[in-house]
């Protein structure tokens, strides 16, 4: 591997300082580096021509990188500077040792599913989005119910009145999905999760759906003036009444270095403050 893309969280000075250190470290190994500063206002990154990607930031930086790396098969080496680190698994105190192992092909990479949302308007595909964590349909205004007609593989679920819905991957089950009462799923399990957000009916419960098939949502008239589809909390698209959104697992998966099952369960114990053991 001779070409590296370094994606840096632009909001943290420490991340930018570390990026220069990592870049110099790689250049001593004759690896060419391109640095990209990721922020809410800067999404125009070119991923082509790189053999691997290093993210320096939190899980949000990895989410951004995953959408660009997955279609090209570029593995991600995620150095954690965030709070949770469910996805960004490489701790900053051990990045050099882990990076050497990665470059020598000794660090395992886990394959993670992404969820894809295809937006149809008047029977025409107008936008496709992917997300490593989730897709969310919600109102732009707070405290407004929206109405969606849902079905899976042509099996009708009926109309859902809620503050929105989350369609999550297994990886995203520890993110917004968990905060909304969804189950935590081992990220190795290829599945989609449907989680209503504050549903009007208590009978609307979270569902775990198989990897095959499509979940369809049709936007219905509601009191909300504006409804949006959001990918990973980073990219939003305005929706209209009668828009059809089809959710399914994306064809391409993302490769994440060091994101083993051991790291996942260790993160659950430490971040969610599980009790009952010496490591809790």
mmCIF file of C-alpha atoms in Angstrom:
data_model
loop_
_atom_site.group_PDB
_atom_site.id
_atom_site.type_symbol
_atom_site.label_atom_id
_atom_site.label_comp_id
_atom_site.label_asym_id
_atom_site.label_seq_id
_atom_site.Cartn_x
_atom_site.Cartn_y
_atom_site.Cartn_z
ATOM 1 C CA UNK A 1 0.000 0.000 0.000
ATOM 2 C CA UNK A 2 1.569 3.197 -1.211
ATOM 3 C CA UNK A 3 -1.168 5.858 -1.198
ATOM 4 C CA UNK A 4 -2.993 6.927 1.950
ATOM 5 C CA UNK A 5 -5.936 9.272 2.448
ATOM 6 C CA UNK A 6 -5.949 10.859 5.930
ATOM 7 C CA UNK A 7 -9.354 12.249 6.945
ATOM 8 C CA UNK A 8 -9.155 14.575 9.929
ATOM 9 C CA UNK A 9 -11.844 16.011 12.187
ATOM 10 C CA UNK A 10 -11.462 19.727 11.502
ATOM 11 C CA UNK A 11 -13.068 20.765 14.790
ATOM 12 C CA UNK A 12 -10.358 19.347 17.045
ATOM 13 C CA UNK A 13 -6.895 20.895 17.080
ATOM 14 C CA UNK A 14 -5.463 17.748 18.618
ATOM 15 C CA UNK A 15 -6.638 15.756 15.606
ATOM 16 C CA UNK A 16 -4.927 18.125 13.191
ATOM 17 C CA UNK A 17 -1.704 17.961 15.209
ATOM 18 C CA UNK A 18 -1.806 14.168 15.168
ATOM 19 C CA UNK A 19 -2.510 14.141 11.437
ATOM 20 C CA UNK A 20 0.844 15.772 10.763
ATOM 21 C CA UNK A 21 2.591 13.242 13.010
ATOM 22 C CA UNK A 22 0.869 10.313 11.251
ATOM 23 C CA UNK A 23 1.683 11.793 7.849
ATOM 24 C CA UNK A 24 5.381 12.123 8.691
ATOM 25 C CA UNK A 25 5.377 8.585 10.096
ATOM 26 C CA UNK A 26 3.962 7.214 6.837
ATOM 27 C CA UNK A 27 6.264 9.257 4.627
ATOM 28 C CA UNK A 28 9.291 7.666 6.317
ATOM 29 C CA UNK A 29 7.866 4.423 4.921
ATOM 30 C CA UNK A 30 7.612 5.955 1.413
ATOM 31 C CA UNK A 31 3.806 6.099 1.601
ATOM 32 C CA UNK A 32 2.283 9.132 -0.139
ATOM 33 C CA UNK A 33 -0.367 10.935 1.906
ATOM 34 C CA UNK A 34 -3.291 13.214 1.088
ATOM 35 C CA UNK A 35 -4.959 15.021 3.993
ATOM 36 C CA UNK A 36 -8.627 16.050 4.002
ATOM 37 C CA UNK A 37 -10.207 18.189 6.744
ATOM 38 C CA UNK A 38 -13.727 16.919 7.414
ATOM 39 C CA UNK A 39 -16.384 19.307 8.718
ATOM 40 C CA UNK A 40 -20.121 19.829 8.350
ATOM 41 C CA UNK A 41 -19.437 22.299 5.559
ATOM 42 C CA UNK A 42 -16.793 20.270 3.734
ATOM 43 C CA UNK A 43 -17.895 16.954 2.206
ATOM 44 C CA UNK A 44 -16.112 17.219 -1.158
ATOM 45 C CA UNK A 45 -13.439 14.573 -0.677
ATOM 46 C CA UNK A 46 -11.948 12.527 -3.534
ATOM 47 C CA UNK A 47 -11.442 8.899 -2.499
ATOM 48 C CA UNK A 48 -10.130 7.516 -5.774
ATOM 49 C CA UNK A 49 -6.484 6.587 -6.161
ATOM 50 C CA UNK A 50 -5.910 5.616 -2.519
ATOM 51 C CA UNK A 51 -4.976 2.202 -1.159
ATOM 52 C CA UNK A 52 -6.208 2.809 2.376
ATOM 53 C CA UNK A 53 -7.707 5.517 4.550
ATOM 54 C CA UNK A 54 -6.844 6.690 8.065
ATOM 55 C CA UNK A 55 -9.468 8.604 10.021
ATOM 56 C CA UNK A 56 -8.412 10.813 12.910
ATOM 57 C CA UNK A 57 -11.475 11.790 14.907
ATOM 58 C CA UNK A 58 -14.507 10.048 16.357
ATOM 59 C CA UNK A 59 -17.171 7.756 14.975
ATOM 60 C CA UNK A 60 -18.644 10.603 12.899
ATOM 61 C CA UNK A 61 -15.413 10.899 10.912
ATOM 62 C CA UNK A 62 -15.528 7.164 10.203
ATOM 63 C CA UNK A 63 -19.160 7.441 9.049
ATOM 64 C CA UNK A 64 -18.133 10.060 6.490
ATOM 65 C CA UNK A 65 -15.180 7.979 5.287
ATOM 66 C CA UNK A 66 -17.247 4.795 5.027
ATOM 67 C CA UNK A 67 -19.623 6.239 2.443
ATOM 68 C CA UNK A 68 -16.706 7.056 0.143
ATOM 69 C CA UNK A 69 -14.479 4.059 0.853
ATOM 70 C CA UNK A 70 -17.029 1.238 0.628
ATOM 71 C CA UNK A 71 -17.747 1.467 -3.144
ATOM 72 C CA UNK A 72 -13.991 1.448 -3.871
ATOM 73 C CA UNK A 73 -13.054 -1.326 -1.438
ATOM 74 C CA UNK A 74 -10.688 0.993 0.494
ATOM 75 C CA UNK A 75 -10.049 -0.223 4.063
ATOM 76 C CA UNK A 76 -10.279 2.287 6.913
ATOM 77 C CA UNK A 77 -7.841 2.500 9.813
ATOM 78 C CA UNK A 78 -9.815 4.500 12.432
ATOM 79 C CA UNK A 79 -7.874 6.320 15.183
ATOM 80 C CA UNK A 80 -10.256 7.318 17.972
ATOM 81 C CA UNK A 81 -10.375 10.899 19.249
ATOM 82 C CA UNK A 82 -14.083 10.822 20.067
ATOM 83 C CA UNK A 83 -16.186 10.011 23.107
ATOM 84 C CA UNK A 84 -17.689 6.603 22.299
ATOM 85 C CA UNK A 85 -15.403 4.824 19.868
ATOM 86 C CA UNK A 86 -17.784 2.023 18.935
ATOM 87 C CA UNK A 87 -16.497 2.256 15.345
ATOM 88 C CA UNK A 88 -13.234 4.194 15.712
ATOM 89 C CA UNK A 89 -11.426 1.361 17.453
ATOM 90 C CA UNK A 90 -7.722 2.284 17.383
ATOM 91 C CA UNK A 91 -6.768 4.199 20.517
ATOM 92 C CA UNK A 92 -4.368 7.135 20.044
ATOM 93 C CA UNK A 93 -1.832 5.776 22.517
ATOM 94 C CA UNK A 94 -1.323 2.666 20.362
ATOM 95 C CA UNK A 95 -1.825 3.897 16.807
ATOM 96 C CA UNK A 96 1.809 3.479 15.659
ATOM 97 C CA UNK A 97 2.062 -0.150 16.757
ATOM 98 C CA UNK A 98 -1.349 -0.937 15.294
ATOM 99 C CA UNK A 99 -0.536 0.876 12.052
ATOM 100 C CA UNK A 100 2.630 -1.150 11.568
ATOM 101 C CA UNK A 101 0.617 -4.307 12.106
ATOM 102 C CA UNK A 102 -2.009 -3.091 9.628
ATOM 103 C CA UNK A 103 0.574 -2.269 6.947
ATOM 104 C CA UNK A 104 2.078 -5.737 7.429
ATOM 105 C CA UNK A 105 -1.343 -7.315 6.889
ATOM 106 C CA UNK A 106 -1.582 -8.585 10.471
ATOM 107 C CA UNK A 107 -4.494 -6.467 11.700
ATOM 108 C CA UNK A 108 -7.900 -8.026 10.989
ATOM 109 C CA UNK A 109 -10.498 -5.989 9.122
ATOM 110 C CA UNK A 110 -14.184 -6.491 9.797
ATOM 111 C CA UNK A 111 -16.725 -6.162 7.001
ATOM 112 C CA UNK A 112 -19.665 -3.916 7.889
ATOM 113 C CA UNK A 113 -22.956 -3.484 6.050
ATOM 114 C CA UNK A 114 -24.280 -0.097 4.967
ATOM 115 C CA UNK A 115 -27.940 0.785 4.533
ATOM 116 C CA UNK A 116 -29.005 2.359 1.248
ATOM 117 C CA UNK A 117 -32.023 4.587 0.688
ATOM 118 C CA UNK A 118 -33.379 5.075 -2.834
ATOM 119 C CA UNK A 119 -35.732 8.044 -3.179
ATOM 120 C CA UNK A 120 -38.404 7.825 -5.878
ATOM 121 C CA UNK A 121 -40.548 10.781 -6.900
ATOM 122 C CA UNK A 122 -43.277 10.271 -9.482
ATOM 123 C CA UNK A 123 -41.788 6.819 -10.218
ATOM 124 C CA UNK A 124 -38.353 8.285 -10.977
ATOM 125 C CA UNK A 125 -35.219 7.621 -8.933
ATOM 126 C CA UNK A 126 -34.026 11.075 -7.865
ATOM 127 C CA UNK A 127 -31.449 10.307 -5.142
ATOM 128 C CA UNK A 128 -29.610 7.408 -3.513
ATOM 129 C CA UNK A 129 -27.890 7.694 -0.142
ATOM 130 C CA UNK A 130 -25.882 5.227 1.935
ATOM 131 C CA UNK A 131 -25.073 5.200 5.621
ATOM 132 C CA UNK A 132 -22.965 3.030 7.897
ATOM 133 C CA UNK A 133 -25.119 3.809 10.941
ATOM 134 C CA UNK A 134 -28.608 4.712 9.834
ATOM 135 C CA UNK A 135 -31.168 6.529 7.750
ATOM 136 C CA UNK A 136 -33.744 8.713 9.475
ATOM 137 C CA UNK A 137 -37.017 10.167 8.221
ATOM 138 C CA UNK A 138 -38.132 13.007 10.455
ATOM 139 C CA UNK A 139 -39.836 16.418 10.452
ATOM 140 C CA UNK A 140 -37.685 19.519 10.211
ATOM 141 C CA UNK A 141 -39.708 21.150 12.968
ATOM 142 C CA UNK A 142 -39.595 19.756 16.488
ATOM 143 C CA UNK A 143 -42.701 18.333 18.193
ATOM 144 C CA UNK A 144 -44.413 17.468 14.918
ATOM 145 C CA UNK A 145 -45.833 14.079 13.982
ATOM 146 C CA UNK A 146 -45.274 12.669 10.508
ATOM 147 C CA UNK A 147 -47.198 9.858 8.845
ATOM 148 C CA UNK A 148 -45.514 7.106 6.831
ATOM 149 C CA UNK A 149 -47.034 4.084 5.143
ATOM 150 C CA UNK A 150 -44.592 1.203 5.623
ATOM 151 C CA UNK A 151 -44.180 -2.223 4.057
ATOM 152 C CA UNK A 152 -41.465 -4.869 3.824
ATOM 153 C CA UNK A 153 -41.217 -7.157 0.799
ATOM 154 C CA UNK A 154 -44.753 -6.025 -0.104
ATOM 155 C CA UNK A 155 -46.026 -7.035 3.338
ATOM 156 C CA UNK A 156 -47.917 -3.974 4.626
ATOM 157 C CA UNK A 157 -47.108 -2.691 8.121
ATOM 158 C CA UNK A 158 -49.767 0.013 7.969
ATOM 159 C CA UNK A 159 -49.453 3.719 8.669
ATOM 160 C CA UNK A 160 -47.010 4.856 11.339
ATOM 161 C CA UNK A 161 -47.646 8.167 13.109
ATOM 162 C CA UNK A 162 -44.453 9.142 14.906
ATOM 163 C CA UNK A 163 -41.754 11.747 15.329
ATOM 164 C CA UNK A 164 -39.957 9.748 12.660
ATOM 165 C CA UNK A 165 -38.412 6.388 11.908
ATOM 166 C CA UNK A 166 -34.842 5.100 12.067
ATOM 167 C CA UNK A 167 -33.634 2.449 9.644
ATOM 168 C CA UNK A 168 -30.392 1.209 11.126
ATOM 169 C CA UNK A 169 -27.654 -1.270 10.372
ATOM 170 C CA UNK A 170 -26.312 -3.575 13.056
ATOM 171 C CA UNK A 171 -23.355 -1.206 13.387
ATOM 172 C CA UNK A 172 -25.762 1.668 13.996
ATOM 173 C CA UNK A 173 -27.669 -0.237 16.673
ATOM 174 C CA UNK A 174 -25.478 1.423 19.343
ATOM 175 C CA UNK A 175 -26.195 4.937 18.019
ATOM 176 C CA UNK A 176 -29.498 6.813 17.545
ATOM 177 C CA UNK A 177 -31.313 3.480 17.367
ATOM 178 C CA UNK A 178 -30.279 2.570 20.924
ATOM 179 C CA UNK A 179 -31.286 6.018 22.203
ATOM 180 C CA UNK A 180 -34.742 5.485 20.685
ATOM 181 C CA UNK A 181 -35.178 2.130 22.427
ATOM 182 C CA UNK A 182 -33.934 -0.218 19.714
ATOM 183 C CA UNK A 183 -32.033 -3.459 20.389
ATOM 184 C CA UNK A 184 -28.253 -3.708 20.324
ATOM 185 C CA UNK A 185 -27.129 -6.054 17.529
ATOM 186 C CA UNK A 186 -23.708 -7.612 17.021
ATOM 187 C CA UNK A 187 -22.326 -5.732 13.968
ATOM 188 C CA UNK A 188 -21.330 -9.018 12.330
ATOM 189 C CA UNK A 189 -25.030 -9.769 11.852
ATOM 190 C CA UNK A 190 -26.317 -8.497 8.492
ATOM 191 C CA UNK A 191 -29.695 -7.025 9.373
ATOM 192 C CA UNK A 192 -31.812 -3.883 9.152
ATOM 193 C CA UNK A 193 -33.549 -2.397 12.165
ATOM 194 C CA UNK A 194 -36.781 -0.398 11.955
ATOM 195 C CA UNK A 195 -37.257 1.826 15.006
ATOM 196 C CA UNK A 196 -40.217 4.220 15.353
ATOM 197 C CA UNK A 197 -39.282 7.441 17.153
ATOM 198 C CA UNK A 198 -41.875 8.331 19.803
ATOM 199 C CA UNK A 199 -44.736 6.570 17.965
ATOM 200 C CA UNK A 200 -48.298 7.745 18.543
ATOM 201 C CA UNK A 201 -49.318 4.113 19.085
ATOM 202 C CA UNK A 202 -47.519 2.036 21.722
ATOM 203 C CA UNK A 203 -48.054 -1.029 19.509
ATOM 204 C CA UNK A 204 -45.451 0.260 17.038
ATOM 205 C CA UNK A 205 -42.377 -1.608 18.273
ATOM 206 C CA UNK A 206 -38.801 -1.915 16.939
ATOM 207 C CA UNK A 207 -38.331 -4.627 14.326
ATOM 208 C CA UNK A 208 -35.228 -6.558 13.246
ATOM 209 C CA UNK A 209 -35.481 -7.338 9.531
ATOM 210 C CA UNK A 210 -33.511 -9.854 7.438
ATOM 211 C CA UNK A 211 -30.798 -8.640 5.041
ATOM 212 C CA UNK A 212 -32.767 -9.654 1.969
ATOM 213 C CA UNK A 213 -35.683 -7.553 0.811
ATOM 214 C CA UNK A 214 -36.653 -3.895 0.872
ATOM 215 C CA UNK A 215 -38.402 -1.743 3.403
ATOM 216 C CA UNK A 216 -40.633 0.796 1.690
ATOM 217 C CA UNK A 217 -41.825 4.075 3.211
ATOM 218 C CA UNK A 218 -44.366 6.324 1.492
ATOM 219 C CA UNK A 219 -44.651 9.876 2.824
ATOM 220 C CA UNK A 220 -48.260 10.725 3.759
ATOM 221 C CA UNK A 221 -49.870 14.112 4.427
ATOM 222 C CA UNK A 222 -49.242 15.265 8.003
ATOM 223 C CA UNK A 223 -49.109 18.372 10.166
ATOM 224 C CA UNK A 224 -45.371 18.681 9.654
ATOM 225 C CA UNK A 225 -44.556 21.338 7.086
ATOM 226 C CA UNK A 226 -41.278 19.733 6.018
ATOM 227 C CA UNK A 227 -40.000 16.152 6.150
ATOM 228 C CA UNK A 228 -36.374 15.139 5.586
ATOM 229 C CA UNK A 229 -34.354 11.995 4.978
ATOM 230 C CA UNK A 230 -30.972 12.044 6.725
ATOM 231 C CA UNK A 231 -28.015 9.686 6.250
ATOM 232 C CA UNK A 232 -25.756 9.163 9.284
ATOM 233 C CA UNK A 233 -26.844 12.532 10.644
ATOM 234 C CA UNK A 234 -24.666 14.198 7.991
ATOM 235 C CA UNK A 235 -26.530 14.398 4.666
ATOM 236 C CA UNK A 236 -30.173 15.493 4.395
ATOM 237 C CA UNK A 237 -32.676 15.467 1.528
ATOM 238 C CA UNK A 238 -36.061 17.201 1.603
ATOM 239 C CA UNK A 239 -39.048 14.925 1.042
ATOM 240 C CA UNK A 240 -42.480 15.555 -0.416
ATOM 241 C CA UNK A 241 -45.862 13.930 0.096
ATOM 242 C CA UNK A 242 -46.124 10.697 -1.962
ATOM 243 C CA UNK A 243 -42.342 10.287 -2.144
ATOM 244 C CA UNK A 244 -41.326 6.632 -1.925
ATOM 245 C CA UNK A 245 -38.149 5.656 -0.086
ATOM 246 C CA UNK A 246 -36.854 2.100 -0.437
ATOM 247 C CA UNK A 247 -34.346 0.934 2.177
ATOM 248 C CA UNK A 248 -32.066 -2.073 1.726
ATOM 249 C CA UNK A 249 -28.559 -3.164 2.614
ATOM 250 C CA UNK A 250 -26.056 -1.737 0.137
ATOM 251 C CA UNK A 251 -24.181 -3.973 -2.269
ATOM 252 C CA UNK A 252 -20.771 -2.782 -1.050
ATOM 253 C CA UNK A 253 -19.517 -3.187 2.511
ATOM 254 C CA UNK A 254 -16.838 -1.198 4.300
ATOM 255 C CA UNK A 255 -13.669 -2.692 5.759
ATOM 256 C CA UNK A 256 -12.742 -1.413 9.233
ATOM 257 C CA UNK A 257 -9.352 -2.240 10.746
ATOM 258 C CA UNK A 258 -9.307 -3.444 14.341
ATOM 259 C CA UNK A 259 -13.088 -3.494 14.763
ATOM 260 C CA UNK A 260 -13.261 -7.010 16.155
ATOM 261 C CA UNK A 261 -16.014 -8.578 18.242
ATOM 262 C CA UNK A 262 -13.685 -8.283 21.244
ATOM 263 C CA UNK A 263 -13.504 -4.515 20.741
ATOM 264 C CA UNK A 264 -17.282 -4.283 20.294
ATOM 265 C CA UNK A 265 -18.126 -6.026 23.542
ATOM 266 C CA UNK A 266 -15.348 -4.224 25.384
ATOM 267 C CA UNK A 267 -16.859 -0.931 24.210
ATOM 268 C CA UNK A 268 -20.290 -2.043 25.420
ATOM 269 C CA UNK A 269 -18.913 -2.815 28.873
ATOM 270 C CA UNK A 270 -17.014 0.445 29.218
ATOM 271 C CA UNK A 271 -19.245 2.923 27.380
ATOM 272 C CA UNK A 272 -22.584 1.600 28.626
ATOM 273 C CA UNK A 273 -21.242 0.974 32.130
ATOM 274 C CA UNK A 274 -22.206 -2.671 32.286
ATOM 275 C CA UNK A 275 -21.635 -4.211 35.708
ATOM 276 C CA UNK A 276 -20.877 -7.682 37.013
ATOM 277 C CA UNK A 277 -17.225 -8.180 36.146
ATOM 278 C CA UNK A 278 -13.722 -6.902 36.770
ATOM 279 C CA UNK A 279 -13.725 -4.999 33.469
ATOM 280 C CA UNK A 280 -17.132 -3.391 33.898
#
